[in-house]
């Protein structure tokens, strides 16, 4: 039997095992149809059933084609996905590693067909808390894409952006900034406005994270740097305020050059004003808030949603204590309700407790968070005003 005949026998036999009676009524069932059927089951969370059927598919393929045929890669990936659904990342890694090996035999050690498998390995290592291994897979995927397509090629942009999000999640701010700058330069050179605006907002959000977010314990304890990029000298410094200001200022310029609608320009100006208020530049922020107020003259509903009440820009509320009693009788809900006095500068100068249930240290933590908060002030007739009695409610589980 020649290779084509063996492949048809394999697919037909696998179809009978996996698709049951549906395969019996079709002349030819392709591997793509088998995969589609199992993908539908994965979406339905039928993980155990998919694992069994993928193992049958693998056994049939090995019988006909041997242990090193590229046709095994497809069911091995499905098996790994099923094992991930079954909370078995170690088993999933075994399947992914074998699939990756087969793909490399077919496509080469630097082939791009392995990228999806590498990202699956990232998820599996992350589930195990092995962040160094997960980061190595992520950076390897980025490097393979960069070498295959080129750093400025659009086919590489998706992999580069995934690495930015990975670095951000693990608080690798400078590494994320370096990759994001490359993305911005590529998109800027092509003259596409909307993608550029999205990336500039991402840039500002990155620097806001560096200054105002709280790093989660256990994340980011590994060395990370994008492959193919020269490391920055130790004396080079970055200033979050300046980096974010420049990114948001470029967004405003793009909207003004294109004569976009007042709503779009108002959104850009509002972000710019919020940025200055967060970093203590009250005069610049108010000047731009007033311009937003004027631009929204014909949209009073949106203007009211922005300026009617103080809006929190930074509010470091405490983390939920968690369900510590869940194993011994269940959890309970707690609540802290405060009334705040927010000045025309967005500062909280008064905190009155309205209701606390139960009385624990959480009340003290919420009051501290309110004192540190930064609010966009409320406006009346285009001017910032002081608001008393602004509600703040924090609910948690203990």
Tab-separated table of C-alpha atoms in Angstrom:
chain	number	residue	atom	x	y	z
A	1	UNK	CA	0.000	0.000	0.000
A	2	UNK	CA	1.468	3.363	-1.027
A	3	UNK	CA	1.684	6.406	1.284
A	4	UNK	CA	-1.527	8.010	-0.039
A	5	UNK	CA	-3.458	4.804	0.498
A	6	UNK	CA	-2.119	4.469	4.034
A	7	UNK	CA	-3.083	8.053	4.819
A	8	UNK	CA	-6.641	7.513	3.562
A	9	UNK	CA	-6.908	4.354	5.668
A	10	UNK	CA	-5.634	6.260	8.684
A	11	UNK	CA	-8.144	9.068	8.313
A	12	UNK	CA	-11.069	6.710	7.698
A	13	UNK	CA	-10.158	4.533	10.684
A	14	UNK	CA	-9.649	7.541	12.908
A	15	UNK	CA	-12.943	8.948	11.774
A	16	UNK	CA	-14.774	5.793	12.769
A	17	UNK	CA	-13.172	5.932	16.195
A	18	UNK	CA	-13.728	9.634	16.769
A	19	UNK	CA	-16.790	10.653	14.833
A	20	UNK	CA	-18.683	7.400	15.132
A	21	UNK	CA	-21.736	7.056	12.938
A	22	UNK	CA	-21.157	10.396	11.217
A	23	UNK	CA	-18.009	9.044	9.574
A	24	UNK	CA	-19.803	5.946	8.293
A	25	UNK	CA	-21.993	8.116	6.068
A	26	UNK	CA	-19.194	10.165	4.514
A	27	UNK	CA	-16.981	9.096	1.637
A	28	UNK	CA	-13.815	10.813	2.897
A	29	UNK	CA	-13.218	12.345	6.317
A	30	UNK	CA	-10.142	14.538	6.455
A	31	UNK	CA	-7.820	15.145	9.368
A	32	UNK	CA	-9.093	18.731	9.445
A	33	UNK	CA	-12.641	17.455	10.014
A	34	UNK	CA	-11.419	15.211	12.821
A	35	UNK	CA	-9.626	18.128	14.414
A	36	UNK	CA	-12.684	20.362	14.041
A	37	UNK	CA	-14.852	17.794	15.783
A	38	UNK	CA	-12.451	17.502	18.712
A	39	UNK	CA	-12.078	21.286	18.935
A	40	UNK	CA	-15.843	21.567	19.306
A	41	UNK	CA	-15.688	19.067	22.166
A	42	UNK	CA	-12.894	21.038	23.807
A	43	UNK	CA	-15.032	24.175	23.653
A	44	UNK	CA	-17.800	22.132	25.320
A	45	UNK	CA	-15.278	21.154	28.035
A	46	UNK	CA	-15.468	17.455	27.205
A	47	UNK	CA	-11.801	17.117	28.060
A	48	UNK	CA	-11.701	13.484	29.174
A	49	UNK	CA	-13.497	12.312	26.032
A	50	UNK	CA	-11.185	14.333	23.785
A	51	UNK	CA	-8.123	12.894	25.539
A	52	UNK	CA	-9.295	9.326	24.876
A	53	UNK	CA	-10.122	10.022	21.244
A	54	UNK	CA	-6.832	11.863	20.641
A	55	UNK	CA	-4.927	8.915	22.106
A	56	UNK	CA	-6.811	6.573	19.743
A	57	UNK	CA	-5.954	8.829	16.822
A	58	UNK	CA	-2.288	8.799	17.854
A	59	UNK	CA	-2.276	4.990	18.171
A	60	UNK	CA	-3.802	4.578	14.711
A	61	UNK	CA	-1.300	6.990	13.172
A	62	UNK	CA	1.641	5.208	14.788
A	63	UNK	CA	0.376	1.873	13.472
A	64	UNK	CA	0.202	3.124	9.887
A	65	UNK	CA	2.946	5.759	9.676
A	66	UNK	CA	5.302	5.088	12.594
A	67	UNK	CA	6.262	7.194	15.612
A	68	UNK	CA	7.946	10.061	13.757
A	69	UNK	CA	5.429	11.071	11.120
A	70	UNK	CA	4.325	14.704	11.058
A	71	UNK	CA	0.689	13.553	11.033
A	72	UNK	CA	1.114	12.813	14.755
A	73	UNK	CA	1.610	16.475	15.629
A	74	UNK	CA	-2.059	17.384	15.204
A	75	UNK	CA	-3.542	14.792	17.609
A	76	UNK	CA	-0.671	15.349	20.070
A	77	UNK	CA	-1.547	19.042	20.337
A	78	UNK	CA	-5.203	18.123	20.874
A	79	UNK	CA	-4.150	15.666	23.576
A	80	UNK	CA	-2.132	18.386	25.270
A	81	UNK	CA	-5.080	20.790	25.147
A	82	UNK	CA	-7.344	18.138	26.665
A	83	UNK	CA	-4.864	17.472	29.468
A	84	UNK	CA	-4.648	21.184	30.203
A	85	UNK	CA	-8.426	21.190	30.521
A	86	UNK	CA	-8.093	18.279	32.950
A	87	UNK	CA	-5.665	20.326	35.100
A	88	UNK	CA	-2.729	18.117	34.109
A	89	UNK	CA	-0.080	20.557	32.829
A	90	UNK	CA	2.708	17.984	33.224
A	91	UNK	CA	0.890	15.560	30.943
A	92	UNK	CA	0.135	18.393	28.555
A	93	UNK	CA	3.820	19.320	28.357
A	94	UNK	CA	4.684	15.731	27.436
A	95	UNK	CA	2.282	15.864	24.502
A	96	UNK	CA	3.344	19.353	23.426
A	97	UNK	CA	7.041	18.491	23.597
A	98	UNK	CA	6.607	15.473	21.352
A	99	UNK	CA	4.492	17.467	18.890
A	100	UNK	CA	7.135	20.222	18.847
A	101	UNK	CA	9.857	17.651	18.130
A	102	UNK	CA	7.917	16.263	15.167
A	103	UNK	CA	7.219	19.721	13.770
A	104	UNK	CA	10.896	20.612	14.026
A	105	UNK	CA	11.832	17.453	12.141
A	106	UNK	CA	9.512	18.566	9.348
A	107	UNK	CA	9.862	22.353	9.396
A	108	UNK	CA	13.322	22.879	10.856
A	109	UNK	CA	14.613	23.908	14.267
A	110	UNK	CA	13.709	27.561	13.539
A	111	UNK	CA	10.469	26.817	11.681
A	112	UNK	CA	7.445	28.973	12.429
A	113	UNK	CA	5.015	26.049	12.556
A	114	UNK	CA	6.082	25.416	16.156
A	115	UNK	CA	4.954	28.844	17.398
A	116	UNK	CA	1.477	27.762	18.487
A	117	UNK	CA	2.978	24.840	20.388
A	118	UNK	CA	5.471	27.098	22.149
A	119	UNK	CA	2.663	29.372	23.333
A	120	UNK	CA	0.813	26.328	24.642
A	121	UNK	CA	3.931	25.381	26.574
A	122	UNK	CA	3.970	28.878	28.055
A	123	UNK	CA	0.473	28.277	29.449
A	124	UNK	CA	1.437	24.862	30.809
A	125	UNK	CA	4.597	26.091	32.553
A	126	UNK	CA	2.645	29.070	33.908
A	127	UNK	CA	0.070	26.687	35.388
A	128	UNK	CA	2.949	24.953	37.173
A	129	UNK	CA	4.371	28.272	38.391
A	130	UNK	CA	7.611	27.652	36.486
A	131	UNK	CA	7.961	31.216	35.282
A	132	UNK	CA	11.547	30.965	34.046
A	133	UNK	CA	10.697	28.084	31.705
A	134	UNK	CA	7.534	29.861	30.570
A	135	UNK	CA	9.481	33.038	29.826
A	136	UNK	CA	12.110	31.113	27.859
A	137	UNK	CA	9.395	29.635	25.628
A	138	UNK	CA	7.813	33.044	25.111
A	139	UNK	CA	11.094	34.677	24.169
A	140	UNK	CA	11.979	31.740	21.922
A	141	UNK	CA	8.688	32.158	20.036
A	142	UNK	CA	9.411	35.873	19.639
A	143	UNK	CA	12.947	35.152	18.409
A	144	UNK	CA	11.837	32.543	15.867
A	145	UNK	CA	9.208	34.941	14.501
A	146	UNK	CA	11.725	37.807	14.349
A	147	UNK	CA	14.310	35.717	12.501
A	148	UNK	CA	11.787	34.249	10.078
A	149	UNK	CA	9.887	37.427	9.182
A	150	UNK	CA	12.080	40.320	10.253
A	151	UNK	CA	11.581	42.755	13.122
A	152	UNK	CA	9.701	45.230	10.883
A	153	UNK	CA	7.478	42.685	9.121
A	154	UNK	CA	3.757	42.793	9.877
A	155	UNK	CA	3.702	39.009	10.311
A	156	UNK	CA	5.958	39.494	13.322
A	157	UNK	CA	3.846	42.178	15.007
A	158	UNK	CA	1.430	39.747	16.639
A	159	UNK	CA	4.220	37.765	18.293
A	160	UNK	CA	5.928	40.966	19.410
A	161	UNK	CA	2.705	42.272	20.964
A	162	UNK	CA	2.189	38.965	22.798
A	163	UNK	CA	5.635	39.373	24.330
A	164	UNK	CA	4.759	42.922	25.401
A	165	UNK	CA	1.650	41.661	27.192
A	166	UNK	CA	3.661	38.856	28.821
A	167	UNK	CA	6.289	41.286	30.084
A	168	UNK	CA	3.620	43.663	31.366
A	169	UNK	CA	1.886	40.885	33.261
A	170	UNK	CA	5.145	40.121	35.030
A	171	UNK	CA	6.087	43.759	35.583
A	172	UNK	CA	9.043	43.760	33.186
A	173	UNK	CA	8.420	47.386	32.314
A	174	UNK	CA	11.663	48.287	30.525
A	175	UNK	CA	11.711	45.073	28.478
A	176	UNK	CA	8.084	45.658	27.466
A	177	UNK	CA	8.859	49.272	26.578
A	178	UNK	CA	11.729	48.254	24.279
A	179	UNK	CA	9.562	45.830	22.285
A	180	UNK	CA	6.645	48.256	22.225
A	181	UNK	CA	8.861	51.032	20.867
A	182	UNK	CA	9.814	48.781	17.952
A	183	UNK	CA	6.151	48.093	17.263
A	184	UNK	CA	5.295	51.791	17.382
A	185	UNK	CA	8.132	52.695	15.007
A	186	UNK	CA	7.012	50.023	12.522
A	187	UNK	CA	3.367	51.091	12.540
A	188	UNK	CA	4.275	54.793	12.472
A	189	UNK	CA	6.416	54.276	9.364
A	190	UNK	CA	3.445	52.665	7.595
A	191	UNK	CA	1.212	55.642	8.340
A	192	UNK	CA	-1.698	53.676	9.840
A	193	UNK	CA	-3.385	55.934	12.373
A	194	UNK	CA	-5.714	53.612	14.316
A	195	UNK	CA	-3.134	50.885	15.090
A	196	UNK	CA	-0.659	53.590	16.057
A	197	UNK	CA	-3.137	55.179	18.469
A	198	UNK	CA	-3.795	51.812	20.116
A	199	UNK	CA	-0.084	51.194	20.594
A	200	UNK	CA	0.521	54.701	21.960
A	201	UNK	CA	-2.252	54.146	24.501
A	202	UNK	CA	-0.593	50.860	25.403
A	203	UNK	CA	2.661	52.750	25.918
A	204	UNK	CA	1.029	55.243	28.276
A	205	UNK	CA	-0.741	52.444	30.133
A	206	UNK	CA	2.592	50.653	30.561
A	207	UNK	CA	4.189	53.649	32.244
A	208	UNK	CA	1.116	54.228	34.353
A	209	UNK	CA	1.463	50.640	35.550
A	210	UNK	CA	5.100	51.273	36.470
A	211	UNK	CA	4.101	54.149	38.757
A	212	UNK	CA	0.667	53.341	40.116
A	213	UNK	CA	0.012	49.601	40.041
A	214	UNK	CA	0.828	47.184	42.811
A	215	UNK	CA	3.077	44.311	41.854
A	216	UNK	CA	1.558	40.950	42.735
A	217	UNK	CA	3.783	38.769	44.922
A	218	UNK	CA	5.265	35.770	43.126
A	219	UNK	CA	5.243	37.310	39.667
A	220	UNK	CA	8.232	38.422	37.689
A	221	UNK	CA	10.969	36.666	39.654
A	222	UNK	CA	13.010	35.795	36.575
A	223	UNK	CA	15.409	37.514	34.193
A	224	UNK	CA	13.819	38.703	30.952
A	225	UNK	CA	14.978	40.610	27.895
A	226	UNK	CA	13.784	40.472	24.261
A	227	UNK	CA	16.125	38.402	22.040
A	228	UNK	CA	18.049	40.272	19.383
A	229	UNK	CA	17.866	43.575	21.270
A	230	UNK	CA	20.990	45.053	22.807
A	231	UNK	CA	20.702	45.540	26.533
A	232	UNK	CA	20.465	49.131	27.689
A	233	UNK	CA	23.381	50.649	29.605
A	234	UNK	CA	22.867	50.667	33.373
A	235	UNK	CA	22.997	54.450	33.521
A	236	UNK	CA	20.110	54.945	31.085
A	237	UNK	CA	17.035	56.068	32.931
A	238	UNK	CA	13.364	56.440	32.041
A	239	UNK	CA	10.852	58.932	33.386
A	240	UNK	CA	7.311	57.541	33.398
A	241	UNK	CA	5.664	60.965	33.380
A	242	UNK	CA	7.565	62.108	30.304
A	243	UNK	CA	7.132	58.824	28.416
A	244	UNK	CA	3.374	58.728	28.983
A	245	UNK	CA	2.940	62.437	28.317
A	246	UNK	CA	4.685	62.176	24.959
A	247	UNK	CA	2.628	59.134	23.904
A	248	UNK	CA	-0.690	60.761	24.817
A	249	UNK	CA	0.392	64.051	23.249
A	250	UNK	CA	1.061	62.274	19.959
A	251	UNK	CA	-2.458	60.819	20.061
A	252	UNK	CA	-3.896	64.325	20.385
A	253	UNK	CA	-1.784	65.506	17.448
A	254	UNK	CA	-2.990	62.592	15.296
A	255	UNK	CA	-6.640	63.457	16.000
A	256	UNK	CA	-6.120	67.152	15.357
A	257	UNK	CA	-4.278	66.512	12.077
A	258	UNK	CA	-7.055	64.232	10.857
A	259	UNK	CA	-9.856	66.589	11.921
A	260	UNK	CA	-11.546	63.772	13.802
A	261	UNK	CA	-14.832	64.178	15.661
A	262	UNK	CA	-15.009	66.190	18.844
A	263	UNK	CA	-15.737	63.020	20.831
A	264	UNK	CA	-12.506	61.338	19.717
A	265	UNK	CA	-10.438	64.434	20.371
A	266	UNK	CA	-12.150	64.913	23.740
A	267	UNK	CA	-11.208	61.352	24.730
A	268	UNK	CA	-7.560	61.999	23.862
A	269	UNK	CA	-7.529	65.321	25.747
A	270	UNK	CA	-9.195	63.713	28.762
A	271	UNK	CA	-6.499	61.027	28.928
A	272	UNK	CA	-3.831	63.716	28.660
A	273	UNK	CA	-5.433	65.764	31.444
A	274	UNK	CA	-5.819	62.717	33.703
A	275	UNK	CA	-2.151	61.915	33.177
A	276	UNK	CA	-1.027	65.346	34.346
A	277	UNK	CA	-3.335	65.260	37.352
A	278	UNK	CA	-1.985	61.850	38.408
A	279	UNK	CA	1.543	63.226	38.398
A	280	UNK	CA	0.649	66.432	40.210
A	281	UNK	CA	0.530	68.960	37.349
A	282	UNK	CA	-2.791	70.504	38.343
A	283	UNK	CA	-2.616	73.623	36.145
A	284	UNK	CA	-2.061	71.681	32.911
A	285	UNK	CA	-4.749	69.149	33.767
A	286	UNK	CA	-7.411	71.778	34.448
A	287	UNK	CA	-6.605	73.620	31.245
A	288	UNK	CA	-7.226	70.462	29.230
A	289	UNK	CA	-10.295	69.474	31.263
A	290	UNK	CA	-11.856	72.820	30.357
A	291	UNK	CA	-11.135	72.199	26.694
A	292	UNK	CA	-12.857	68.803	26.956
A	293	UNK	CA	-15.827	70.522	28.602
A	294	UNK	CA	-16.115	72.906	25.638
A	295	UNK	CA	-15.743	70.167	23.019
A	296	UNK	CA	-18.641	68.257	24.571
A	297	UNK	CA	-21.112	71.158	24.443
A	298	UNK	CA	-23.182	69.195	21.926
A	299	UNK	CA	-22.985	65.981	23.946
A	300	UNK	CA	-24.244	66.927	27.423
A	301	UNK	CA	-24.894	63.330	28.487
A	302	UNK	CA	-21.296	62.313	27.958
A	303	UNK	CA	-20.057	65.501	29.568
A	304	UNK	CA	-22.156	64.750	32.629
A	305	UNK	CA	-20.824	61.181	32.801
A	306	UNK	CA	-17.276	62.556	32.848
A	307	UNK	CA	-17.610	65.598	35.107
A	308	UNK	CA	-20.768	65.238	37.231
A	309	UNK	CA	-19.017	63.322	40.033
A	310	UNK	CA	-15.385	62.764	41.024
A	311	UNK	CA	-13.830	59.859	39.106
A	312	UNK	CA	-11.086	57.717	40.684
A	313	UNK	CA	-7.860	57.688	38.672
A	314	UNK	CA	-5.834	55.909	41.341
A	315	UNK	CA	-7.537	54.086	44.198
A	316	UNK	CA	-5.311	51.395	45.778
A	317	UNK	CA	-8.025	49.441	47.577
A	318	UNK	CA	-6.854	46.460	49.668
A	319	UNK	CA	-6.859	42.982	48.215
A	320	UNK	CA	-9.618	40.572	49.059
A	321	UNK	CA	-8.553	38.517	52.102
A	322	UNK	CA	-9.884	35.403	50.350
A	323	UNK	CA	-12.030	32.476	51.395
A	324	UNK	CA	-9.921	31.369	54.322
A	325	UNK	CA	-12.883	29.810	56.103
A	326	UNK	CA	-14.292	28.046	53.043
A	327	UNK	CA	-12.933	24.661	54.130
A	328	UNK	CA	-14.462	24.839	57.608
A	329	UNK	CA	-17.948	26.100	57.005
A	330	UNK	CA	-18.052	28.635	54.215
A	331	UNK	CA	-17.181	32.287	53.612
A	332	UNK	CA	-18.913	35.555	54.459
A	333	UNK	CA	-19.177	38.954	52.815
A	334	UNK	CA	-17.939	42.140	54.382
A	335	UNK	CA	-18.514	45.773	53.426
A	336	UNK	CA	-16.960	49.154	54.164
A	337	UNK	CA	-18.895	52.277	53.173
A	338	UNK	CA	-17.320	55.730	53.361
A	339	UNK	CA	-18.332	59.265	52.449
A	340	UNK	CA	-15.433	61.208	50.983
A	341	UNK	CA	-14.681	64.866	50.592
A	342	UNK	CA	-12.858	65.356	47.271
A	343	UNK	CA	-11.264	68.733	46.599
A	344	UNK	CA	-11.167	70.618	43.305
A	345	UNK	CA	-7.636	69.220	42.925
A	346	UNK	CA	-8.823	65.635	43.161
A	347	UNK	CA	-7.430	65.022	46.649
A	348	UNK	CA	-9.360	63.283	49.417
A	349	UNK	CA	-9.380	65.428	52.557
A	350	UNK	CA	-12.314	63.910	54.444
A	351	UNK	CA	-13.328	60.287	55.107
A	352	UNK	CA	-16.458	59.591	57.095
A	353	UNK	CA	-17.380	55.986	57.873
A	354	UNK	CA	-21.042	55.284	57.115
A	355	UNK	CA	-21.247	51.536	57.608
A	356	UNK	CA	-18.852	48.679	58.378
A	357	UNK	CA	-19.736	45.003	58.649
A	358	UNK	CA	-17.902	43.400	60.375
A	359	UNK	CA	-15.562	45.755	62.182
A	360	UNK	CA	-12.104	44.549	61.230
A	361	UNK	CA	-8.811	45.974	60.057
A	362	UNK	CA	-10.319	46.241	56.572
A	363	UNK	CA	-11.965	49.532	57.523
A	364	UNK	CA	-8.562	50.985	58.376
A	365	UNK	CA	-7.084	49.728	55.092
A	366	UNK	CA	-9.905	51.209	53.021
A	367	UNK	CA	-9.522	54.549	54.773
A	368	UNK	CA	-5.789	54.558	54.003
A	369	UNK	CA	-6.515	53.725	50.351
A	370	UNK	CA	-8.993	56.609	50.153
A	371	UNK	CA	-6.422	59.003	51.591
A	372	UNK	CA	-3.895	57.991	48.886
A	373	UNK	CA	-6.442	58.162	46.062
A	374	UNK	CA	-6.340	60.576	43.139
A	375	UNK	CA	-9.659	61.632	41.629
A	376	UNK	CA	-10.597	63.554	38.534
A	377	UNK	CA	-12.532	66.408	40.177
A	378	UNK	CA	-16.155	67.158	39.509
A	379	UNK	CA	-16.905	70.217	37.374
A	380	UNK	CA	-19.692	72.758	37.462
A	381	UNK	CA	-20.044	75.289	34.651
A	382	UNK	CA	-16.624	74.339	33.362
A	383	UNK	CA	-14.803	74.767	36.688
A	384	UNK	CA	-13.533	72.132	39.166
A	385	UNK	CA	-15.398	72.067	42.460
A	386	UNK	CA	-15.150	70.451	45.863
A	387	UNK	CA	-17.593	67.603	46.518
A	388	UNK	CA	-18.646	66.417	49.968
A	389	UNK	CA	-20.223	63.052	50.701
A	390	UNK	CA	-18.926	61.232	47.610
A	391	UNK	CA	-19.660	57.518	48.235
A	392	UNK	CA	-17.012	54.807	48.347
A	393	UNK	CA	-18.091	51.219	48.939
A	394	UNK	CA	-15.697	48.277	49.230
A	395	UNK	CA	-17.061	44.731	49.454
A	396	UNK	CA	-14.911	41.703	50.153
A	397	UNK	CA	-15.033	38.052	51.128
A	398	UNK	CA	-13.448	36.708	54.297
